[in-house]
mmCIF file of C-alpha atoms in Angstrom:
data_model
loop_
_atom_site.group_PDB
_atom_site.id
_atom_site.type_symbol
_atom_site.label_atom_id
_atom_site.label_comp_id
_atom_site.label_asym_id
_atom_site.label_seq_id
_atom_site.Cartn_x
_atom_site.Cartn_y
_atom_site.Cartn_z
ATOM 1 C CA UNK Q 681 37.256 67.544 22.468
ATOM 2 C CA UNK Q 682 39.733 66.475 19.805
ATOM 3 C CA UNK Q 683 38.776 67.409 16.253
ATOM 4 C CA UNK Q 684 40.399 65.445 13.407
ATOM 5 C CA UNK Q 685 41.793 67.653 10.669
ATOM 6 C CA UNK Q 686 44.088 65.486 8.567
ATOM 7 C CA UNK Q 687 41.418 62.863 7.907
ATOM 8 C CA UNK Q 688 38.353 65.126 8.005
ATOM 9 C CA UNK Q 689 37.548 64.510 4.326
ATOM 10 C CA UNK Q 690 38.480 60.835 4.115
ATOM 11 C CA UNK Q 691 35.542 58.720 3.006
ATOM 12 C CA UNK Q 692 33.517 61.618 1.662
ATOM 13 C CA UNK Q 693 32.394 61.572 -1.985
ATOM 14 C CA UNK Q 694 35.032 62.986 -4.368
ATOM 15 C CA UNK Q 695 37.261 63.935 -1.435
ATOM 16 C CA UNK Q 696 40.239 63.868 -3.799
ATOM 17 C CA UNK Q 697 38.824 66.572 -6.086
ATOM 18 C CA UNK Q 698 39.698 70.259 -6.011
ATOM 19 C CA UNK Q 699 36.030 71.229 -5.868
ATOM 20 C CA UNK Q 700 35.578 69.265 -2.642
ATOM 21 C CA UNK Q 701 38.804 70.611 -1.179
ATOM 22 C CA UNK Q 702 37.738 74.163 -1.952
ATOM 23 C CA UNK Q 703 34.341 73.542 -0.360
ATOM 24 C CA UNK Q 704 35.991 72.777 2.994
ATOM 25 C CA UNK Q 705 38.341 75.762 2.901
ATOM 26 C CA UNK Q 706 41.116 74.337 0.762
ATOM 27 C CA UNK Q 707 43.926 76.672 -0.361
ATOM 28 C CA UNK Q 708 42.695 79.420 1.974
ATOM 29 C CA UNK Q 709 45.764 78.780 4.132
ATOM 30 C CA UNK Q 710 48.019 79.244 1.100
ATOM 31 C CA UNK Q 711 46.234 82.495 0.239
ATOM 32 C CA UNK Q 712 46.641 83.624 3.852
ATOM 33 C CA UNK Q 713 50.326 82.742 3.835
ATOM 34 C CA UNK Q 714 50.937 84.689 0.631
ATOM 35 C CA UNK Q 715 48.912 87.717 1.763
ATOM 36 C CA UNK Q 716 49.689 87.982 5.470
ATOM 37 C CA UNK Q 717 53.122 86.437 6.065
ATOM 38 C CA UNK Q 718 56.649 86.826 4.813
ATOM 39 C CA UNK Q 719 58.573 83.592 4.170
ATOM 40 C CA UNK Q 720 60.537 84.060 7.403
ATOM 41 C CA UNK Q 721 57.306 84.579 9.339
ATOM 42 C CA UNK Q 722 55.953 81.277 8.030
ATOM 43 C CA UNK Q 723 59.112 79.541 9.234
ATOM 44 C CA UNK Q 724 58.723 81.134 12.672
ATOM 45 C CA UNK Q 725 55.049 80.118 12.752
ATOM 46 C CA UNK Q 726 55.927 76.486 12.073
ATOM 47 C CA UNK Q 727 58.743 76.657 14.615
ATOM 48 C CA UNK Q 728 56.316 78.003 17.197
ATOM 49 C CA UNK Q 729 53.856 75.182 16.516
ATOM 50 C CA UNK Q 730 56.367 72.574 17.655
ATOM 51 C CA UNK Q 731 55.667 70.402 14.590
ATOM 52 C CA UNK Q 732 58.150 67.534 14.412
ATOM 53 C CA UNK Q 733 58.698 65.423 11.309
ATOM 54 C CA UNK Q 734 56.185 62.608 10.936
ATOM 55 C CA UNK Q 735 58.443 60.443 8.776
ATOM 56 C CA UNK Q 736 60.194 58.773 11.690
ATOM 57 C CA UNK Q 737 63.070 60.892 12.981
ATOM 58 C CA UNK Q 738 60.905 63.575 14.608
ATOM 59 C CA UNK Q 739 63.202 66.493 13.759
ATOM 60 C CA UNK Q 740 61.618 69.954 14.343
ATOM 61 C CA UNK Q 741 60.157 70.997 10.986
ATOM 62 C CA UNK Q 742 60.493 74.763 11.269
ATOM 63 C CA UNK Q 743 64.087 74.402 12.410
ATOM 64 C CA UNK Q 744 64.869 72.273 9.358
ATOM 65 C CA UNK Q 745 63.372 74.954 7.088
ATOM 66 C CA UNK Q 746 65.462 77.646 8.782
ATOM 67 C CA UNK Q 747 68.689 75.848 7.873
ATOM 68 C CA UNK Q 748 68.221 76.691 4.183
ATOM 69 C CA UNK Q 749 70.816 79.421 3.499
ATOM 70 C CA UNK Q 750 69.649 82.832 2.349
ATOM 71 C CA UNK Q 751 70.955 84.791 -0.614
ATOM 72 C CA UNK Q 752 72.490 81.904 -2.574
ATOM 73 C CA UNK Q 753 72.440 81.866 -6.357
ATOM 74 C CA UNK Q 754 71.692 78.152 -6.490
ATOM 75 C CA UNK Q 755 67.993 77.219 -6.770
ATOM 76 C CA UNK Q 756 66.276 75.775 -3.720
ATOM 77 C CA UNK Q 757 64.260 72.575 -3.848
ATOM 78 C CA UNK Q 758 61.490 70.928 -1.843
ATOM 79 C CA UNK Q 759 61.258 67.138 -1.824
ATOM 80 C CA UNK Q 760 58.300 65.303 -0.355
ATOM 81 C CA UNK Q 761 59.282 61.771 0.628
ATOM 82 C CA UNK Q 762 56.201 59.681 -0.105
ATOM 83 C CA UNK Q 763 58.086 56.397 -0.420
ATOM 84 C CA UNK Q 764 56.397 54.947 2.710
ATOM 85 C CA UNK Q 765 58.245 51.648 2.751
ATOM 86 C CA UNK Q 766 57.986 50.919 6.475
ATOM 87 C CA UNK Q 767 55.993 47.679 7.008
ATOM 88 C CA UNK Q 768 52.809 48.362 8.931
ATOM 89 C CA UNK Q 769 52.548 51.940 7.632
ATOM 90 C CA UNK Q 770 49.873 53.264 5.275
ATOM 91 C CA UNK Q 771 49.015 56.760 6.520
ATOM 92 C CA UNK Q 772 50.638 58.719 3.688
ATOM 93 C CA UNK Q 773 48.906 56.606 1.063
ATOM 94 C CA UNK Q 774 45.501 57.481 2.512
ATOM 95 C CA UNK Q 775 46.269 61.220 2.430
ATOM 96 C CA UNK Q 776 47.465 61.013 -1.178
ATOM 97 C CA UNK Q 777 44.503 58.953 -2.353
ATOM 98 C CA UNK Q 778 41.755 60.683 -0.393
ATOM 99 C CA UNK Q 779 42.943 64.275 0.100
ATOM 100 C CA UNK Q 780 45.850 65.031 -2.277
ATOM 101 C CA UNK Q 781 45.277 68.789 -2.332
ATOM 102 C CA UNK Q 782 45.961 68.948 1.401
ATOM 103 C CA UNK Q 783 49.465 67.694 0.624
ATOM 104 C CA UNK Q 784 49.913 69.999 -2.373
ATOM 105 C CA UNK Q 785 48.848 73.018 -0.326
ATOM 106 C CA UNK Q 786 51.323 72.086 2.400
ATOM 107 C CA UNK Q 787 54.071 71.726 -0.189
ATOM 108 C CA UNK Q 788 53.251 75.137 -1.684
ATOM 109 C CA UNK Q 789 53.379 76.863 1.721
ATOM 110 C CA UNK Q 790 56.680 75.180 2.541
ATOM 111 C CA UNK Q 791 58.113 76.173 -0.841
ATOM 112 C CA UNK Q 792 57.066 79.775 -0.272
ATOM 113 C CA UNK Q 793 58.744 79.744 3.138
ATOM 114 C CA UNK Q 794 62.091 78.401 1.931
ATOM 115 C CA UNK Q 795 62.145 80.162 -1.447
ATOM 116 C CA UNK Q 796 61.780 77.088 -3.669
ATOM 117 C CA UNK Q 797 60.125 77.183 -7.075
ATOM 118 C CA UNK Q 798 60.437 73.460 -7.793
ATOM 119 C CA UNK Q 799 59.145 70.543 -5.749
ATOM 120 C CA UNK Q 800 59.490 66.800 -6.242
ATOM 121 C CA UNK Q 801 57.059 64.258 -4.891
ATOM 122 C CA UNK Q 802 59.052 61.036 -4.565
ATOM 123 C CA UNK Q 803 56.484 58.231 -4.365
ATOM 124 C CA UNK Q 804 56.910 54.477 -4.434
ATOM 125 C CA UNK Q 805 55.923 53.047 -7.814
ATOM 126 C CA UNK Q 806 53.554 50.487 -6.253
ATOM 127 C CA UNK Q 807 51.236 53.324 -5.209
ATOM 128 C CA UNK Q 808 49.629 53.371 -8.650
ATOM 129 C CA UNK Q 809 46.259 54.699 -7.478
ATOM 130 C CA UNK Q 810 47.849 57.484 -5.439
ATOM 131 C CA UNK Q 811 50.067 58.466 -8.381
ATOM 132 C CA UNK Q 812 47.121 58.787 -10.760
ATOM 133 C CA UNK Q 813 45.127 60.818 -8.232
ATOM 134 C CA UNK Q 814 48.074 63.118 -7.551
ATOM 135 C CA UNK Q 815 48.627 63.667 -11.282
ATOM 136 C CA UNK Q 816 45.009 64.768 -11.624
ATOM 137 C CA UNK Q 817 45.225 66.950 -8.518
ATOM 138 C CA UNK Q 818 48.306 68.735 -9.859
ATOM 139 C CA UNK Q 819 46.513 69.461 -13.147
ATOM 140 C CA UNK Q 820 43.471 70.757 -11.245
ATOM 141 C CA UNK Q 821 45.610 72.986 -9.052
ATOM 142 C CA UNK Q 822 47.371 74.367 -12.110
ATOM 143 C CA UNK Q 823 44.092 75.150 -13.831
ATOM 144 C CA UNK Q 824 42.845 77.054 -10.774
ATOM 145 C CA UNK Q 825 46.062 78.999 -10.215
ATOM 146 C CA UNK Q 826 47.011 77.140 -7.037
ATOM 147 C CA UNK Q 827 50.213 75.852 -8.635
ATOM 148 C CA UNK Q 828 52.365 77.182 -11.468
ATOM 149 C CA UNK Q 829 53.235 80.811 -12.067
ATOM 150 C CA UNK Q 830 51.708 83.729 -10.193
ATOM 151 C CA UNK Q 831 49.976 81.485 -7.664
ATOM 152 C CA UNK Q 832 46.675 82.946 -6.417
ATOM 153 C CA UNK Q 833 47.489 86.346 -7.869
ATOM 154 C CA UNK Q 834 50.887 86.671 -6.174
ATOM 155 C CA UNK Q 835 54.393 86.718 -7.616
ATOM 156 C CA UNK Q 836 55.113 83.264 -6.159
ATOM 157 C CA UNK Q 837 55.861 80.449 -8.627
ATOM 158 C CA UNK Q 838 55.922 76.760 -7.746
ATOM 159 C CA UNK Q 839 55.863 73.566 -9.805
ATOM 160 C CA UNK Q 840 55.415 70.017 -8.465
ATOM 161 C CA UNK Q 841 56.822 66.989 -10.302
ATOM 162 C CA UNK Q 842 56.079 63.350 -9.463
ATOM 163 C CA UNK Q 843 58.980 60.904 -9.429
ATOM 164 C CA UNK Q 844 58.149 57.200 -9.133
ATOM 165 C CA UNK Q 845 60.558 55.129 -7.059
ATOM 166 C CA UNK Q 846 61.295 51.448 -7.564
ATOM 167 C CA UNK Q 847 60.167 50.251 -4.144
ATOM 168 C CA UNK Q 848 63.494 50.400 -2.289
ATOM 169 C CA UNK Q 849 63.054 50.728 1.482
ATOM 170 C CA UNK Q 850 66.352 52.582 1.737
ATOM 171 C CA UNK Q 851 64.746 55.538 -0.071
ATOM 172 C CA UNK Q 852 62.987 56.371 3.168
ATOM 173 C CA UNK Q 853 66.403 57.727 4.171
ATOM 174 C CA UNK Q 854 66.511 61.244 2.799
ATOM 175 C CA UNK Q 855 69.919 61.233 1.133
ATOM 176 C CA UNK Q 856 69.338 57.820 -0.475
ATOM 177 C CA UNK Q 857 66.094 59.242 -1.862
ATOM 178 C CA UNK Q 858 68.032 62.199 -3.307
ATOM 179 C CA UNK Q 859 70.478 59.816 -4.976
ATOM 180 C CA UNK Q 860 67.581 57.899 -6.537
ATOM 181 C CA UNK Q 861 65.905 61.127 -7.621
ATOM 182 C CA UNK Q 862 69.086 62.071 -9.480
ATOM 183 C CA UNK Q 863 69.200 58.722 -11.291
ATOM 184 C CA UNK Q 864 71.886 57.100 -9.176
ATOM 185 C CA UNK Q 865 71.877 53.994 -7.001
ATOM 186 C CA UNK Q 866 69.856 54.614 -3.835
ATOM 187 C CA UNK Q 867 72.528 54.679 -1.147
ATOM 188 C CA UNK Q 868 72.870 57.081 1.795
ATOM 189 C CA UNK Q 869 75.331 59.947 1.586
ATOM 190 C CA UNK Q 870 77.848 60.808 4.245
ATOM 191 C CA UNK Q 871 76.647 63.796 6.278
ATOM 192 C CA UNK Q 872 77.594 66.625 6.619
ATOM 193 C CA UNK Q 873 76.901 68.378 4.338
ATOM 194 C CA UNK Q 874 73.206 68.080 5.102
ATOM 195 C CA UNK Q 875 70.524 68.411 2.406
ATOM 196 C CA UNK Q 876 69.487 71.890 3.608
ATOM 197 C CA UNK Q 877 72.889 73.105 2.423
ATOM 198 C CA UNK Q 878 73.807 70.633 -0.336
ATOM 199 C CA UNK Q 879 70.918 68.373 -1.292
ATOM 200 C CA UNK Q 880 69.314 67.782 -4.679
ATOM 201 C CA UNK Q 881 71.761 68.707 -7.470
ATOM 202 C CA UNK Q 882 74.097 69.950 -4.715
ATOM 203 C CA UNK Q 883 71.592 72.742 -3.976
ATOM 204 C CA UNK Q 884 69.755 73.694 -0.751
ATOM 205 C CA UNK Q 885 66.932 71.206 -0.261
ATOM 206 C CA UNK Q 886 64.209 70.606 2.313
ATOM 207 C CA UNK Q 887 62.884 67.053 2.623
ATOM 208 C CA UNK Q 888 59.649 66.395 4.499
ATOM 209 C CA UNK Q 889 57.221 63.524 4.850
ATOM 210 C CA UNK Q 890 53.641 63.581 3.497
ATOM 211 C CA UNK Q 891 51.964 63.779 6.911
ATOM 212 C CA UNK Q 892 54.363 66.521 8.009
ATOM 213 C CA UNK Q 893 53.495 68.729 5.031
ATOM 214 C CA UNK Q 894 49.770 67.977 5.398
ATOM 215 C CA UNK Q 895 49.906 69.538 8.886
ATOM 216 C CA UNK Q 896 51.230 72.864 7.560
ATOM 217 C CA UNK Q 897 48.001 74.362 6.097
ATOM 218 C CA UNK Q 898 46.210 73.752 9.396
ATOM 219 C CA UNK Q 899 48.974 75.503 11.344
ATOM 220 C CA UNK Q 900 48.729 78.541 9.053
ATOM 221 C CA UNK Q 901 44.934 78.550 9.228
ATOM 222 C CA UNK Q 902 44.495 77.925 12.976
ATOM 223 C CA UNK Q 903 47.754 79.216 14.435
ATOM 224 C CA UNK Q 904 50.701 77.680 16.204
ATOM 225 C CA UNK Q 905 49.056 77.844 19.638
ATOM 226 C CA UNK Q 906 46.226 75.601 18.415
ATOM 227 C CA UNK Q 907 48.726 73.006 17.190
ATOM 228 C CA UNK Q 908 50.991 72.997 20.230
ATOM 229 C CA UNK Q 909 47.943 72.850 22.485
ATOM 230 C CA UNK Q 910 47.337 69.256 21.338
ATOM 231 C CA UNK Q 911 49.300 66.495 23.037
ATOM 232 C CA UNK Q 912 52.617 66.723 24.917
ATOM 233 C CA UNK Q 913 54.599 69.950 25.007
ATOM 234 C CA UNK Q 914 57.659 68.495 23.253
ATOM 235 C CA UNK Q 915 55.689 66.453 20.696
ATOM 236 C CA UNK Q 916 52.469 68.342 19.955
ATOM 237 C CA UNK Q 917 49.775 68.118 17.322
ATOM 238 C CA UNK Q 918 47.396 65.613 15.751
ATOM 239 C CA UNK Q 919 48.922 62.292 14.697
ATOM 240 C CA UNK Q 920 47.985 59.496 12.302
ATOM 241 C CA UNK Q 921 48.301 55.995 13.761
ATOM 242 C CA UNK Q 922 48.278 52.898 11.535
ATOM 243 C CA UNK Q 923 46.848 49.932 13.436
ATOM 244 C CA UNK Q 924 47.401 46.426 12.088
ATOM 245 C CA UNK Q 925 48.146 42.912 13.246
ATOM 246 C CA UNK Q 926 46.049 40.958 15.719
ATOM 247 C CA UNK Q 927 43.310 43.524 16.396
ATOM 248 C CA UNK Q 928 39.547 43.599 16.049
ATOM 249 C CA UNK Q 929 39.495 47.054 14.472
ATOM 250 C CA UNK Q 930 42.650 47.643 12.440
ATOM 251 C CA UNK Q 931 42.781 50.849 10.411
ATOM 252 C CA UNK Q 932 44.021 54.420 10.297
ATOM 253 C CA UNK Q 933 43.178 56.668 13.252
ATOM 254 C CA UNK Q 934 43.789 60.371 13.803
ATOM 255 C CA UNK Q 935 44.253 61.116 17.488
ATOM 256 C CA UNK Q 936 46.351 63.462 19.631
ATOM 257 C CA UNK Q 937 50.065 62.871 19.843
ATOM 258 C CA UNK Q 938 50.934 61.197 23.132
ATOM 259 C CA UNK Q 939 47.827 59.024 23.461
ATOM 260 C CA UNK Q 940 48.628 55.998 25.671
ATOM 261 C CA UNK Q 941 49.578 52.954 23.614
ATOM 262 C CA UNK Q 942 47.261 50.794 25.699
ATOM 263 C CA UNK Q 943 44.293 53.050 24.941
ATOM 264 C CA UNK Q 944 45.181 52.998 21.255
ATOM 265 C CA UNK Q 945 45.289 49.193 21.208
ATOM 266 C CA UNK Q 946 42.398 48.332 23.510
ATOM 267 C CA UNK Q 947 39.875 51.104 22.849
ATOM 268 C CA UNK Q 948 40.462 52.297 19.315
ATOM 269 C CA UNK Q 949 41.884 49.046 17.946
ATOM 270 C CA UNK Q 950 39.345 46.929 19.806
ATOM 271 C CA UNK Q 951 41.963 44.720 21.455
ATOM 272 C CA UNK Q 952 42.914 41.215 20.402
ATOM 273 C CA UNK Q 953 40.401 38.912 18.664
ATOM 274 C CA UNK Q 954 38.206 36.724 20.868
ATOM 275 C CA UNK Q 955 40.162 34.092 22.730
ATOM 276 C CA UNK Q 956 43.474 35.841 22.222
ATOM 277 C CA UNK Q 957 45.553 38.247 24.306
ATOM 278 C CA UNK Q 958 48.037 40.887 23.242
ATOM 279 C CA UNK Q 959 51.593 39.649 23.868
ATOM 280 C CA UNK Q 960 53.594 42.511 22.377
ATOM 281 C CA UNK Q 961 53.218 45.605 20.218
ATOM 282 C CA UNK Q 962 55.573 47.143 17.671
ATOM 283 C CA UNK Q 963 54.733 50.863 18.032
ATOM 284 C CA UNK Q 964 56.366 52.511 15.015
ATOM 285 C CA UNK Q 965 56.833 50.148 12.081
ATOM 286 C CA UNK Q 966 59.201 47.180 12.175
ATOM 287 C CA UNK Q 967 62.259 49.385 12.772
ATOM 288 C CA UNK Q 968 60.839 50.231 16.230
ATOM 289 C CA UNK Q 969 61.669 47.724 19.016
ATOM 290 C CA UNK Q 970 58.671 45.754 20.259
ATOM 291 C CA UNK Q 971 57.141 46.429 23.663
ATOM 292 C CA UNK Q 972 55.686 43.581 25.796
ATOM 293 C CA UNK Q 973 52.059 43.753 26.933
ATOM 294 C CA UNK Q 974 52.985 44.852 30.445
ATOM 295 C CA UNK Q 975 54.736 47.928 29.028
ATOM 296 C CA UNK Q 976 51.846 49.390 27.032
ATOM 297 C CA UNK Q 977 51.159 52.223 29.489
ATOM 298 C CA UNK Q 978 53.387 54.609 27.574
ATOM 299 C CA UNK Q 979 52.529 57.704 25.570
ATOM 300 C CA UNK Q 980 52.693 57.510 21.774
ATOM 301 C CA UNK Q 981 55.129 60.358 21.263
ATOM 302 C CA UNK Q 982 58.811 60.647 20.414
ATOM 303 C CA UNK Q 983 60.177 61.236 23.904
ATOM 304 C CA UNK Q 984 57.984 58.818 25.862
ATOM 305 C CA UNK Q 985 58.732 55.881 23.567
ATOM 306 C CA UNK Q 986 62.436 56.716 23.498
ATOM 307 C CA UNK Q 987 62.320 56.585 27.285
ATOM 308 C CA UNK Q 988 61.280 52.924 27.216
ATOM 309 C CA UNK Q 989 63.774 51.931 24.543
ATOM 310 C CA UNK Q 990 61.547 52.092 21.487
ATOM 311 C CA UNK Q 991 60.546 54.678 18.857
ATOM 312 C CA UNK Q 992 57.443 56.367 17.486
ATOM 313 C CA UNK Q 993 58.893 56.065 13.987
ATOM 314 C CA UNK Q 994 56.103 56.062 11.430
ATOM 315 C CA UNK Q 995 53.455 55.141 14.041
ATOM 316 C CA UNK Q 996 52.840 51.860 12.257
ATOM 317 C CA UNK Q 997 51.413 50.016 15.260
ATOM 318 C CA UNK Q 998 51.527 46.225 14.867
ATOM 319 C CA UNK Q 999 49.838 44.078 17.524
ATOM 320 C CA UNK Q 1000 51.148 40.570 18.225
ATOM 321 C CA UNK Q 1001 48.937 38.072 20.080
ATOM 322 C CA UNK Q 1002 49.779 35.170 22.378
ATOM 323 C CA UNK Q 1003 49.384 32.622 19.585
ATOM 324 C CA UNK Q 1004 52.300 34.105 17.643
ATOM 325 C CA UNK Q 1005 55.917 32.993 17.845
ATOM 326 C CA UNK Q 1006 58.196 35.944 18.616
ATOM 327 C CA UNK Q 1007 61.168 34.114 17.093
ATOM 328 C CA UNK Q 1008 59.268 33.880 13.823
ATOM 329 C CA UNK Q 1009 58.319 37.573 13.984
ATOM 330 C CA UNK Q 1010 61.891 38.637 14.730
ATOM 331 C CA UNK Q 1011 63.241 36.427 11.951
ATOM 332 C CA UNK Q 1012 60.879 37.956 9.375
ATOM 333 C CA UNK Q 1013 61.894 41.454 10.496
ATOM 334 C CA UNK Q 1014 65.604 40.704 10.113
ATOM 335 C CA UNK Q 1015 64.974 39.041 6.745
ATOM 336 C CA UNK Q 1016 63.254 42.216 5.597
ATOM 337 C CA UNK Q 1017 66.131 44.471 6.627
ATOM 338 C CA UNK Q 1018 68.674 42.083 5.114
ATOM 339 C CA UNK Q 1019 66.772 42.114 1.820
ATOM 340 C CA UNK Q 1020 66.457 45.906 1.818
ATOM 341 C CA UNK Q 1021 70.021 46.713 2.864
ATOM 342 C CA UNK Q 1022 71.679 48.779 0.140
ATOM 343 C CA UNK Q 1023 74.998 47.056 0.843
ATOM 344 C CA UNK Q 1024 77.041 50.247 1.105
ATOM 345 C CA UNK Q 1025 78.525 49.648 4.543
ATOM 346 C CA UNK Q 1026 80.043 46.437 5.880
ATOM 347 C CA UNK Q 1027 78.381 46.261 9.334
ATOM 348 C CA UNK Q 1028 74.896 46.269 7.804
ATOM 349 C CA UNK Q 1029 75.669 44.189 4.705
ATOM 350 C CA UNK Q 1030 77.632 41.435 6.430
ATOM 351 C CA UNK Q 1031 76.150 41.667 9.905
ATOM 352 C CA UNK Q 1032 72.558 41.238 8.736
ATOM 353 C CA UNK Q 1033 73.557 38.334 6.496
ATOM 354 C CA UNK Q 1034 74.929 36.471 9.506
ATOM 355 C CA UNK Q 1035 71.982 37.499 11.681
ATOM 356 C CA UNK Q 1036 69.513 36.055 9.161
ATOM 357 C CA UNK Q 1037 71.400 32.748 9.031
ATOM 358 C CA UNK Q 1038 71.402 32.432 12.823
ATOM 359 C CA UNK Q 1039 67.753 33.469 13.220
ATOM 360 C CA UNK Q 1040 66.585 31.019 10.559
ATOM 361 C CA UNK Q 1041 68.556 28.252 12.233
ATOM 362 C CA UNK Q 1042 66.989 28.975 15.619
ATOM 363 C CA UNK Q 1043 63.491 29.192 14.147
ATOM 364 C CA UNK Q 1044 63.949 25.829 12.438
ATOM 365 C CA UNK Q 1045 64.903 24.209 15.751
ATOM 366 C CA UNK Q 1046 68.541 23.818 14.744
ATOM 367 C CA UNK Q 1047 70.007 26.511 16.977
ATOM 368 C CA UNK Q 1048 73.043 26.093 19.187
ATOM 369 C CA UNK Q 1049 73.501 27.249 22.774
ATOM 370 C CA UNK Q 1050 76.027 29.877 21.609
ATOM 371 C CA UNK Q 1051 73.696 31.473 19.045
ATOM 372 C CA UNK Q 1052 72.074 33.998 21.362
ATOM 373 C CA UNK Q 1053 75.430 35.324 22.504
ATOM 374 C CA UNK Q 1054 76.530 35.514 18.875
ATOM 375 C CA UNK Q 1055 73.394 37.511 17.992
ATOM 376 C CA UNK Q 1056 74.166 39.993 20.757
ATOM 377 C CA UNK Q 1057 77.715 40.425 19.446
ATOM 378 C CA UNK Q 1058 76.418 40.952 15.918
ATOM 379 C CA UNK Q 1059 73.976 43.615 17.117
ATOM 380 C CA UNK Q 1060 76.815 45.376 18.910
ATOM 381 C CA UNK Q 1061 78.841 45.420 15.722
ATOM 382 C CA UNK Q 1062 75.956 46.810 13.651
ATOM 383 C CA UNK Q 1063 74.368 49.375 15.967
ATOM 384 C CA UNK Q 1064 75.867 52.845 15.665
ATOM 385 C CA UNK Q 1065 78.352 51.784 12.994
ATOM 386 C CA UNK Q 1066 76.349 52.214 9.804
ATOM 387 C CA UNK Q 1067 75.811 55.013 7.283
ATOM 388 C CA UNK Q 1068 72.090 55.176 8.022
ATOM 389 C CA UNK Q 1069 69.562 53.856 10.525
ATOM 390 C CA UNK Q 1070 68.571 50.722 8.584
ATOM 391 C CA UNK Q 1071 71.094 48.536 10.370
ATOM 392 C CA UNK Q 1072 70.252 50.171 13.697
ATOM 393 C CA UNK Q 1073 66.565 49.313 13.222
ATOM 394 C CA UNK Q 1074 67.362 45.658 12.633
ATOM 395 C CA UNK Q 1075 69.741 45.480 15.587
ATOM 396 C CA UNK Q 1076 67.249 47.140 17.933
ATOM 397 C CA UNK Q 1077 64.525 44.745 16.781
ATOM 398 C CA UNK Q 1078 66.666 41.699 17.572
ATOM 399 C CA UNK Q 1079 67.754 43.087 20.921
ATOM 400 C CA UNK Q 1080 64.179 43.903 21.981
ATOM 401 C CA UNK Q 1081 62.964 40.412 21.062
ATOM 402 C CA UNK Q 1082 65.825 38.834 22.997
ATOM 403 C CA UNK Q 1083 65.332 41.121 25.985
ATOM 404 C CA UNK Q 1084 61.602 40.581 26.416
ATOM 405 C CA UNK Q 1085 61.132 37.060 25.019
ATOM 406 C CA UNK Q 1086 64.436 35.276 25.534
ATOM 407 C CA UNK Q 1087 62.565 32.257 26.891
ATOM 408 C CA UNK Q 1088 61.041 31.649 23.454
ATOM 409 C CA UNK Q 1089 64.456 31.663 21.800
ATOM 410 C CA UNK Q 1090 65.781 29.320 24.479
ATOM 411 C CA UNK Q 1091 62.797 26.980 24.007
ATOM 412 C CA UNK Q 1092 63.504 26.732 20.273
ATOM 413 C CA UNK Q 1093 67.111 25.794 20.993
ATOM 414 C CA UNK Q 1094 66.474 23.433 23.927
ATOM 415 C CA UNK Q 1095 63.491 21.628 22.397
ATOM 416 C CA UNK Q 1096 64.798 21.621 18.829
ATOM 417 C CA UNK Q 1097 61.489 22.895 17.501
ATOM 418 C CA UNK Q 1098 59.051 25.813 17.550
ATOM 419 C CA UNK Q 1099 56.710 25.447 20.580
ATOM 420 C CA UNK Q 1100 53.941 27.117 18.582
ATOM 421 C CA UNK Q 1101 53.812 24.424 15.857
#
């Protein structure tokens, strides 16, 4: 029987307070880490759990921590990326608003493991409620000795600072976030060097997502075997799924990694509203290629979705019903990526500009017979040729829409109008 842990306190009175967090065992994992484990042992514990980053890329968390070099004079930093700009995604916001100390405890354990005394919580400025709650939580943790100097009676020191972003989607990319954090224009850096070696202020830096860090206290408390006993072997653990779009029961659900997408949509999400049918699902935020209804029998984990040409990404699951025009959906997605492109590299900057013009023309019923071929060529020029994955996400979205719903694009061109209007 699956037992939710990340959302166990959500909805309870004063769940954001330290007193509530303490009442359900909060900061006991941090105390255990400080008393019973060396920093290297914590890294090995997280490695053994199989935890993979929940921000989208799915990189093994413990392995990332182990890349931080030992014995350097430069300070080490921890950055929590709480920008959460992926459309259809709201899981990190719920953790920060409802259970902020779970995140702070995870950050403290990570900092202890990598030898960092300073942590930055990079959060999008629109998350005003979450920011205020986190500010209070940090003060509470300081007052109780869970943050600051000599944490919980040990010789471990750790401070957390909140940095408000300006709502740029590109800051979901870790090096662009570091640039923004340092007061520069948010644009991706060329890698290598990677942040673990030369990150914030050219110092060793670990960057993790909110949900990733929130998993850490539970791994310390319950053990790595508990965590890797949930879900698939290569993508274990509990997972937060954001359900939105054309569903009867949209919301945030904590379920095992690897749950079938069809079960997630039909049972937990309640399926499409009465009189409608699911036509397609975007499984991981708009950067993940859509999957047609007949392909929903796939596990919601990194490897299974990659096997069918999509991605788990942020697990922002968006359901599209049979009354929705796929051309319109694809056009809005490309418009979003075009708007959010940082403009650093030519394939993304220029390619998406042309893609938007073509998509808008097709949607308006003014498309030409050569437009679909031109879109394919544009995608080929963008994919794999950009500094970061923003352009790749847009190209994959266009290609998936064309692959599975080419007839709708053709109908717009042949009929000179949208069949759904």
